Amino acid sequence: MRLISPRFPRATRSPRGIGAVVLGGDFHGLGIVRSLGRRGIPVCLIDDEYSIGRFSRYTTHAVTAPTLRKPEETVDFLLETVRRLDLKGWVLFPTRDEMVAAVARYRGQLSDWYRVPTPEWESIKWAWNKWNTYCLANRLGIPIPRTWCPRSLDDLDGIVAEFPLCVKPAVKEDFFYATKAKAWRANNRQELRTLFERATGHVAGNEVLIQEIIPGDGNHQFSSCVFFKNGVAIASMEAKRWRQHPPEFGRAATFVETVECPELLAPTLRFLSAMNYYGLAEIEYKLDARDGQYKLLDVNARTWGFHCLGPSAGVDFSYLLFADQIGQPVQGGRGRPGVGWIRMVTDIPTSLSDIIAGRLDVRTYLKSLRNFSTESVFSREDPMPTLAELALLPYLAVKRGY
């Protein structure tokens, strides 16, 4: 095991004390805080939950919001905070999808006070709603799993497909916060009807999708990660999701390794260009062994869970976006393969479950523990977030299901 703390030059300090406002202080947000803070860039962290990012030595301000789930209240709080703390001109980094949606919808108001990398809603809507995502991908000729958007129980009878199928939301937030699940597996038509009815109790009927399940678990999933601008990937890397939790419909990766998979870049650039997108994005694909195609599953129009792997692989995505926003020269490039990332608090129970179920052998697991350079939270130079996370594990188990 080699844990690397990359060294960053202090000379890249932002002009006139311009900093970043990070919405969300879980390990996603912590990665942004560290990326910028190591360079002497001030960071204001805003969250509506107990989160580990506020304990980082690189957090300049830690602010608690009443809620970040309601767009109007989120925007009002951001406008109040920018005045109170004198943050005008700081760069805004939303880390959860509902935050991205709020910022995109009210981008005009926020841009009077912040630098807002998040594009307008007309761009973000293609990532926010998965039915939009799949329709656009289909129009562009990018392979996707077979997917249906039934409006009623009667529409289910028109779905002709082999089971199992999955039931998933087009917009995940309400569904996820209510069920702690990303999707449900239906093994037969009766289960499909039952799960569809359950799903419509959490989201609108036209936001429930039925999708074929591509064979294989998380290690058939790949990510194309980019900093995208003017139709070009300024920086890019691909990664393979070796382990995730839960194993079938993973809410998040637990062990990831960068790989050389350049064939994912072309469809990624085609999709983001069609969105008229700018900024950081991760597009998830699953390799379908039946036809050898990488099929698009999801688009994250923000930093993703393992983005802090980037510096060890040679591409610091958060800093590249910040530098571009404040007008500094940006040198991107390709992330090198063979660099590992692990989220220990979820990988250990996930791996034990896989070992017991016969999906993972002990030797393979132990070998993987010697082959990563980045842990999602642990840092020798910044240890307090790790201690805070251990203390918050019961809270996180109730709040997020892990």
Coordinates of C-alpha atoms in Angstrom, one line a residue:
M1 CA 0.0 0.0 0.0
R2 CA 1.4 3.4 -1.0
L3 CA -0.5 6.4 0.2
I4 CA 0.6 9.5 -1.7
S5 CA 0.2 13.1 -0.6
P6 CA 1.0 15.0 -3.8
R7 CA 3.1 18.1 -3.4
F8 CA 1.7 21.3 -4.9
P9 CA 3.5 24.6 -5.5
R10 CA 2.4 27.4 -3.3
A11 CA 3.0 29.9 -6.2
T12 CA -0.4 29.1 -7.7
R13 CA -2.2 31.1 -5.0
S14 CA -5.2 32.8 -6.5
P15 CA -5.1 36.6 -7.1
R16 CA -6.7 39.0 -4.7
G17 CA -7.7 36.3 -2.3
I18 CA -10.3 34.7 -4.6
G19 CA -11.3 31.3 -3.2
A20 CA -13.9 28.6 -3.7
V21 CA -17.2 27.8 -2.2
V22 CA -17.8 24.1 -1.9
L23 CA -21.4 22.9 -1.4
G24 CA -21.3 19.6 0.4
G25 CA -18.6 18.4 2.9
D26 CA -18.6 14.6 2.4
F27 CA -15.5 13.0 0.9
H28 CA -16.4 14.4 -2.5
G29 CA -16.3 17.9 -1.1
L30 CA -13.2 17.2 1.0
G31 CA -11.3 16.3 -2.1
I32 CA -12.0 19.7 -3.6
V33 CA -11.1 21.4 -0.3
R34 CA -7.7 19.7 -0.2
S35 CA -7.0 20.2 -3.9
L36 CA -7.4 23.9 -3.6
G37 CA -6.3 24.4 0.1
R38 CA -2.9 22.8 -0.6
R39 CA -2.2 25.6 -3.0
G40 CA -3.1 28.3 -0.5
I41 CA -6.5 29.0 -2.0
P42 CA -9.2 29.9 0.7
V43 CA -12.2 27.6 0.8
C44 CA -15.7 28.1 2.3
L45 CA -17.5 24.9 2.9
I46 CA -21.3 24.9 3.1
D47 CA -23.3 21.9 4.1
D48 CA -26.7 21.0 5.7
E49 CA -25.4 17.8 7.2
Y50 CA -22.8 16.8 9.7
S51 CA -19.8 16.3 7.4
I52 CA -16.1 15.7 7.6
G53 CA -14.9 18.5 5.3
R54 CA -15.4 21.1 8.0
F55 CA -12.6 19.4 10.0
S56 CA -10.0 19.8 7.3
R57 CA -7.1 22.1 8.0
Y58 CA -7.7 23.6 4.6
T59 CA -11.2 24.8 5.3
T60 CA -11.2 28.5 5.8
H61 CA -14.9 28.9 6.6
A62 CA -17.4 26.2 7.6
V63 CA -21.0 27.2 7.3
T64 CA -24.1 25.3 8.2
A65 CA -27.1 25.8 5.9
P66 CA -30.8 25.0 6.9
T67 CA -31.2 22.9 3.8
L68 CA -29.4 22.3 0.5
R69 CA -32.2 20.1 -1.0
K70 CA -34.7 22.9 -1.9
P71 CA -33.5 25.0 -4.8
E72 CA -34.9 28.4 -3.7
E73 CA -33.7 28.0 -0.2
T74 CA -30.3 26.9 -1.4
V75 CA -29.9 30.0 -3.6
D76 CA -31.2 32.4 -0.9
F77 CA -28.6 31.0 1.5
L78 CA -25.8 31.3 -1.1
L79 CA -26.7 34.9 -1.7
E80 CA -26.9 35.7 2.0
T81 CA -23.5 34.0 2.6
V82 CA -21.7 35.7 -0.2
R83 CA -22.6 39.1 1.3
R84 CA -22.0 38.2 4.9
L85 CA -18.6 36.6 4.4
D86 CA -17.5 38.9 1.5
L87 CA -17.0 36.0 -1.0
K88 CA -17.8 37.9 -4.2
G89 CA -16.0 36.4 -7.2
W90 CA -15.4 33.1 -5.5
V91 CA -15.8 29.9 -7.6
L92 CA -18.9 27.8 -6.8
F93 CA -18.5 24.0 -6.6
P94 CA -21.7 22.0 -6.0
T95 CA -21.1 18.3 -5.2
R96 CA -24.6 16.7 -5.2
D97 CA -27.0 16.5 -8.1
E98 CA -29.8 18.5 -6.4
M99 CA -27.2 21.3 -5.7
V100 CA -26.1 21.2 -9.4
A101 CA -29.8 21.6 -10.4
A102 CA -30.4 24.5 -8.1
V103 CA -27.3 26.3 -9.3
A104 CA -28.1 25.7 -12.9
R105 CA -31.7 26.9 -12.6
Y106 CA -30.7 30.1 -10.8
R107 CA -27.4 30.6 -12.6
G108 CA -28.3 34.1 -13.7
Q109 CA -28.8 35.4 -10.1
L110 CA -25.8 33.6 -8.7
S111 CA -23.4 34.8 -11.5
D112 CA -23.8 38.3 -10.2
W113 CA -21.9 37.3 -7.1
Y114 CA -20.0 34.1 -7.8
R115 CA -18.0 32.5 -10.6
V116 CA -20.3 29.7 -11.6
P117 CA -18.8 26.9 -13.7
T118 CA -22.1 25.0 -13.7
P119 CA -23.8 25.6 -17.1
E120 CA -27.4 26.8 -17.6
W121 CA -30.3 24.4 -17.0
E122 CA -30.8 23.8 -20.7
S123 CA -27.5 22.0 -20.6
I124 CA -27.8 20.3 -17.2
K125 CA -31.3 18.9 -17.9
W126 CA -29.7 16.2 -20.1
A127 CA -27.7 14.8 -17.1
W128 CA -30.3 15.6 -14.4
N129 CA -33.0 13.3 -15.8
K130 CA -31.9 9.9 -17.0
W131 CA -34.7 9.6 -19.5
N132 CA -33.3 12.7 -21.1
T133 CA -29.8 11.2 -20.9
Y134 CA -30.9 8.0 -22.7
C135 CA -32.9 9.8 -25.3
L136 CA -29.9 12.1 -26.2
A137 CA -27.5 9.2 -26.2
N138 CA -29.8 7.2 -28.5
R139 CA -30.1 10.2 -30.8
L140 CA -26.3 10.4 -30.9
G141 CA -25.8 6.7 -31.6
I142 CA -24.2 6.0 -28.3
P143 CA -25.1 2.5 -27.0
I144 CA -27.4 2.3 -23.9
P145 CA -29.2 -0.5 -22.1
R146 CA -32.7 -1.1 -23.4
T147 CA -34.9 1.3 -21.3
W148 CA -38.6 2.1 -21.0
C149 CA -40.4 4.9 -19.3
P150 CA -43.9 3.5 -18.5
R151 CA -46.6 5.9 -17.3
S152 CA -48.9 3.3 -15.7
L153 CA -49.2 -0.4 -14.7
D154 CA -50.9 -1.0 -18.0
D155 CA -47.8 0.2 -19.9
L156 CA -45.7 -2.5 -18.2
D157 CA -47.5 -5.1 -20.3
G158 CA -46.0 -3.6 -23.4
I159 CA -42.5 -4.3 -22.2
V160 CA -41.1 -7.4 -24.0
A161 CA -37.8 -8.3 -22.4
E162 CA -36.1 -11.1 -20.6
F163 CA -35.9 -10.9 -16.8
P164 CA -34.4 -9.8 -14.5
L165 CA -35.0 -6.1 -15.1
C166 CA -34.3 -3.1 -12.9
V167 CA -36.6 -0.4 -11.7
K168 CA -34.9 2.9 -11.2
P169 CA -35.8 6.6 -11.0
A170 CA -35.2 9.1 -13.9
V171 CA -34.3 11.7 -11.2
K172 CA -32.7 10.0 -8.3
E173 CA -32.8 12.5 -5.4
D174 CA -36.3 11.9 -3.9
F175 CA -36.1 8.1 -4.6
F176 CA -32.6 7.8 -3.1
Y177 CA -33.3 9.8 0.1
A178 CA -36.5 7.8 0.7
T179 CA -35.1 4.3 -0.1
K180 CA -31.3 4.6 0.2
A181 CA -31.2 2.6 -3.0
K182 CA -30.2 3.4 -6.6
A183 CA -32.4 0.8 -8.2
W184 CA -34.4 -2.4 -7.5
R185 CA -34.2 -5.8 -9.2
A186 CA -37.3 -7.4 -10.6
N187 CA -37.0 -11.1 -11.3
N188 CA -40.4 -11.6 -12.8
R189 CA -43.4 -9.7 -14.1
Q190 CA -45.2 -9.7 -10.7
E191 CA -42.2 -8.3 -9.0
L192 CA -42.0 -5.7 -11.7
R193 CA -45.5 -4.5 -11.1
T194 CA -45.0 -4.5 -7.3
L195 CA -41.8 -2.5 -7.5
F196 CA -43.2 -0.1 -10.1
E197 CA -46.0 0.7 -7.7
R198 CA -43.6 1.2 -4.8
A199 CA -41.4 3.5 -6.9
T200 CA -44.3 5.7 -8.0
G201 CA -44.9 6.3 -4.3
H202 CA -41.6 8.1 -4.1
V203 CA -41.4 9.8 -7.5
A204 CA -43.7 10.9 -10.2
G205 CA -45.1 8.1 -12.5
N206 CA -43.3 9.5 -15.5
E207 CA -40.0 9.4 -13.6
V208 CA -39.8 5.6 -13.1
L209 CA -37.6 3.8 -15.6
I210 CA -37.5 0.1 -16.4
Q211 CA -34.1 -1.1 -17.8
E212 CA -32.5 -4.3 -18.8
I213 CA -29.7 -5.4 -16.5
I214 CA -26.4 -5.8 -18.3
P215 CA -24.7 -9.0 -17.0
G216 CA -21.8 -8.6 -14.6
D217 CA -21.2 -6.7 -11.4
G218 CA -19.3 -3.4 -10.8
N219 CA -16.1 -4.6 -12.3
H220 CA -17.7 -4.3 -15.7
Q221 CA -18.3 -0.6 -15.1
F222 CA -16.0 2.1 -16.4
S223 CA -15.8 5.9 -16.0
S224 CA -14.7 8.5 -18.5
C225 CA -13.7 11.5 -16.4
V226 CA -13.0 14.9 -18.1
F227 CA -12.5 18.6 -17.8
F228 CA -14.5 19.6 -20.9
K229 CA -14.3 23.0 -22.6
N230 CA -15.2 24.1 -26.1
G231 CA -15.7 20.6 -27.4
V232 CA -12.3 19.4 -26.1
A233 CA -11.2 17.3 -23.1
I234 CA -8.6 19.6 -21.5
A235 CA -7.9 16.8 -19.0
S236 CA -9.1 13.2 -19.1
M237 CA -8.8 9.8 -17.4
E238 CA -10.6 6.5 -17.5
A239 CA -11.2 4.3 -14.4
K240 CA -12.5 0.8 -13.7
R241 CA -14.8 0.2 -10.8
W242 CA -13.4 -3.0 -9.3
R243 CA -15.8 -2.9 -6.3
Q244 CA -18.9 -1.0 -5.4
H245 CA -21.7 -1.0 -2.8
P246 CA -24.2 -2.5 -3.1
P247 CA -22.6 -5.0 -5.4
E248 CA -25.3 -5.0 -8.2
F249 CA -26.7 -1.5 -8.2
G250 CA -23.8 0.4 -6.6
R251 CA -24.6 3.8 -5.1
A252 CA -20.9 4.4 -5.0
A253 CA -17.5 2.9 -5.9
T254 CA -15.4 1.5 -3.1
F255 CA -12.3 0.5 -5.1
V256 CA -11.3 2.1 -8.4
E257 CA -8.3 1.9 -10.6
T258 CA -7.3 4.1 -13.5
V259 CA -7.1 2.3 -16.8
E260 CA -6.2 3.0 -20.4
C261 CA -9.6 2.9 -22.2
P262 CA -9.4 5.7 -24.9
E263 CA -12.4 4.3 -26.8
L264 CA -14.6 5.9 -24.1
L265 CA -13.4 9.4 -24.9
A266 CA -15.1 9.8 -28.3
P267 CA -18.7 9.1 -27.1
T268 CA -18.1 11.2 -23.9
L269 CA -17.0 14.2 -26.0
R270 CA -19.9 13.7 -28.4
F271 CA -22.4 13.6 -25.6
L272 CA -21.0 16.6 -23.7
S273 CA -20.8 18.6 -26.9
A274 CA -24.4 17.9 -27.6
M275 CA -25.2 19.1 -24.1
N276 CA -23.3 22.3 -24.8
Y277 CA -21.5 21.5 -21.6
Y278 CA -18.5 23.1 -19.7
G279 CA -16.7 21.8 -16.6
L280 CA -16.0 18.6 -14.8
A281 CA -18.0 15.5 -15.7
E282 CA -17.9 11.7 -15.3
I283 CA -19.8 9.5 -17.7
E284 CA -20.4 5.9 -16.5
Y285 CA -20.4 3.0 -18.9
K286 CA -20.9 -0.7 -18.5
L287 CA -19.2 -3.2 -20.8
D288 CA -21.8 -5.6 -22.2
A289 CA -20.0 -8.9 -22.8
R290 CA -22.9 -10.1 -25.0
D291 CA -22.0 -7.6 -27.8
G292 CA -18.7 -6.1 -26.6
Q293 CA -20.2 -2.6 -26.4
Y294 CA -19.6 0.0 -23.7
K295 CA -23.2 1.2 -22.8
L296 CA -23.8 4.6 -21.2
L297 CA -25.4 4.4 -17.8
D298 CA -25.1 7.8 -16.1
V299 CA -23.8 11.3 -16.5
N300 CA -22.5 13.2 -13.4
A301 CA -22.3 16.9 -14.2
R302 CA -20.0 17.7 -11.2
T303 CA -17.1 16.2 -9.4
W304 CA -17.6 12.4 -8.8
G305 CA -16.8 10.2 -5.8
F306 CA -13.2 9.3 -6.7
H307 CA -12.1 12.6 -8.4
C308 CA -9.4 13.0 -5.7
L309 CA -7.6 10.1 -7.4
G310 CA -6.8 12.6 -10.2
P311 CA -3.8 14.3 -8.6
S312 CA -2.0 10.9 -8.0
A313 CA -2.8 10.0 -11.7
G314 CA -1.5 13.4 -12.9
V315 CA -4.7 15.4 -13.4
D316 CA -6.0 17.6 -10.6
F317 CA -9.5 18.2 -11.9
S318 CA -10.7 20.5 -9.2
Y319 CA -7.7 22.8 -9.5
L320 CA -7.9 22.9 -13.3
L321 CA -11.5 24.1 -13.2
F322 CA -10.7 26.7 -10.5
A323 CA -7.7 28.0 -12.5
D324 CA -9.7 28.2 -15.7
Q325 CA -12.4 30.1 -13.9
I326 CA -10.0 32.8 -12.6
G327 CA -8.2 33.2 -15.9
Q328 CA -5.0 31.4 -15.1
P329 CA -3.3 29.2 -17.7
V330 CA -4.4 25.6 -17.6
Q331 CA -2.3 22.6 -18.4
G332 CA -4.3 19.4 -18.6
G333 CA -3.3 16.1 -20.0
R334 CA -4.2 12.4 -19.6
G335 CA -4.3 10.5 -16.3
R336 CA -1.9 7.6 -16.2
P337 CA -3.3 4.1 -15.7
G338 CA -2.6 1.8 -12.8
V339 CA -3.4 4.2 -10.0
G340 CA -5.8 3.0 -7.3
W341 CA -8.3 4.7 -5.0
I342 CA -10.2 3.1 -2.1
R343 CA -13.0 4.2 0.3
M344 CA -12.1 2.0 3.3
V345 CA -15.2 2.5 5.4
T346 CA -17.4 1.0 2.6
D347 CA -14.9 -1.2 0.9
I348 CA -14.2 -3.4 4.0
P349 CA -17.9 -4.4 4.6
T350 CA -18.5 -4.7 0.9
S351 CA -15.5 -7.0 0.4
L352 CA -16.4 -9.1 3.4
S353 CA -19.9 -9.6 2.0
D354 CA -18.4 -10.5 -1.4
I355 CA -16.0 -13.0 0.2
I356 CA -18.8 -14.7 2.1
A357 CA -21.0 -14.8 -1.0
G358 CA -18.2 -16.3 -3.1
R359 CA -17.9 -13.3 -5.4
L360 CA -14.4 -12.3 -4.2
D361 CA -11.5 -14.5 -3.0
V362 CA -9.4 -13.4 -0.1
R363 CA -6.1 -13.4 -2.0
T364 CA -7.5 -11.0 -4.7
Y365 CA -8.8 -8.7 -2.0
L366 CA -5.5 -8.6 -0.1
K367 CA -3.6 -8.0 -3.3
S368 CA -5.8 -5.0 -4.1
L369 CA -5.0 -3.5 -0.7
R370 CA -1.4 -3.3 -1.8
N371 CA -2.3 -1.5 -5.0
F372 CA -3.8 1.8 -4.2
S373 CA -2.3 5.3 -3.7
T374 CA -5.3 7.3 -2.5
E375 CA -7.7 6.7 0.3
S376 CA -11.0 8.7 0.0
V377 CA -10.5 10.5 3.4
F378 CA -7.2 9.5 5.1
S379 CA -4.3 11.9 4.8
R380 CA -1.2 12.1 7.0
E381 CA -1.0 15.9 6.6
D382 CA -4.7 16.4 7.3
P383 CA -5.8 13.7 9.8
M384 CA -8.9 15.3 11.5
P385 CA -11.4 14.4 8.8
T386 CA -10.5 10.7 9.2
L387 CA -11.2 10.9 13.0
A388 CA -14.4 12.8 12.3
E389 CA -15.6 10.2 9.9
L390 CA -15.0 7.4 12.4
A391 CA -17.1 9.3 14.9
L392 CA -19.8 10.0 12.4
L393 CA -20.2 6.4 11.1
P394 CA -23.4 5.7 13.0
Y395 CA -24.9 9.0 11.7
L396 CA -23.8 8.2 8.1
A397 CA -25.3 4.6 8.4
V398 CA -28.7 6.1 9.3
K399 CA -28.5 9.1 6.9
R400 CA -27.1 7.4 3.8
G401 CA -27.3 3.6 4.4
Y402 CA -23.6 3.0 5.0

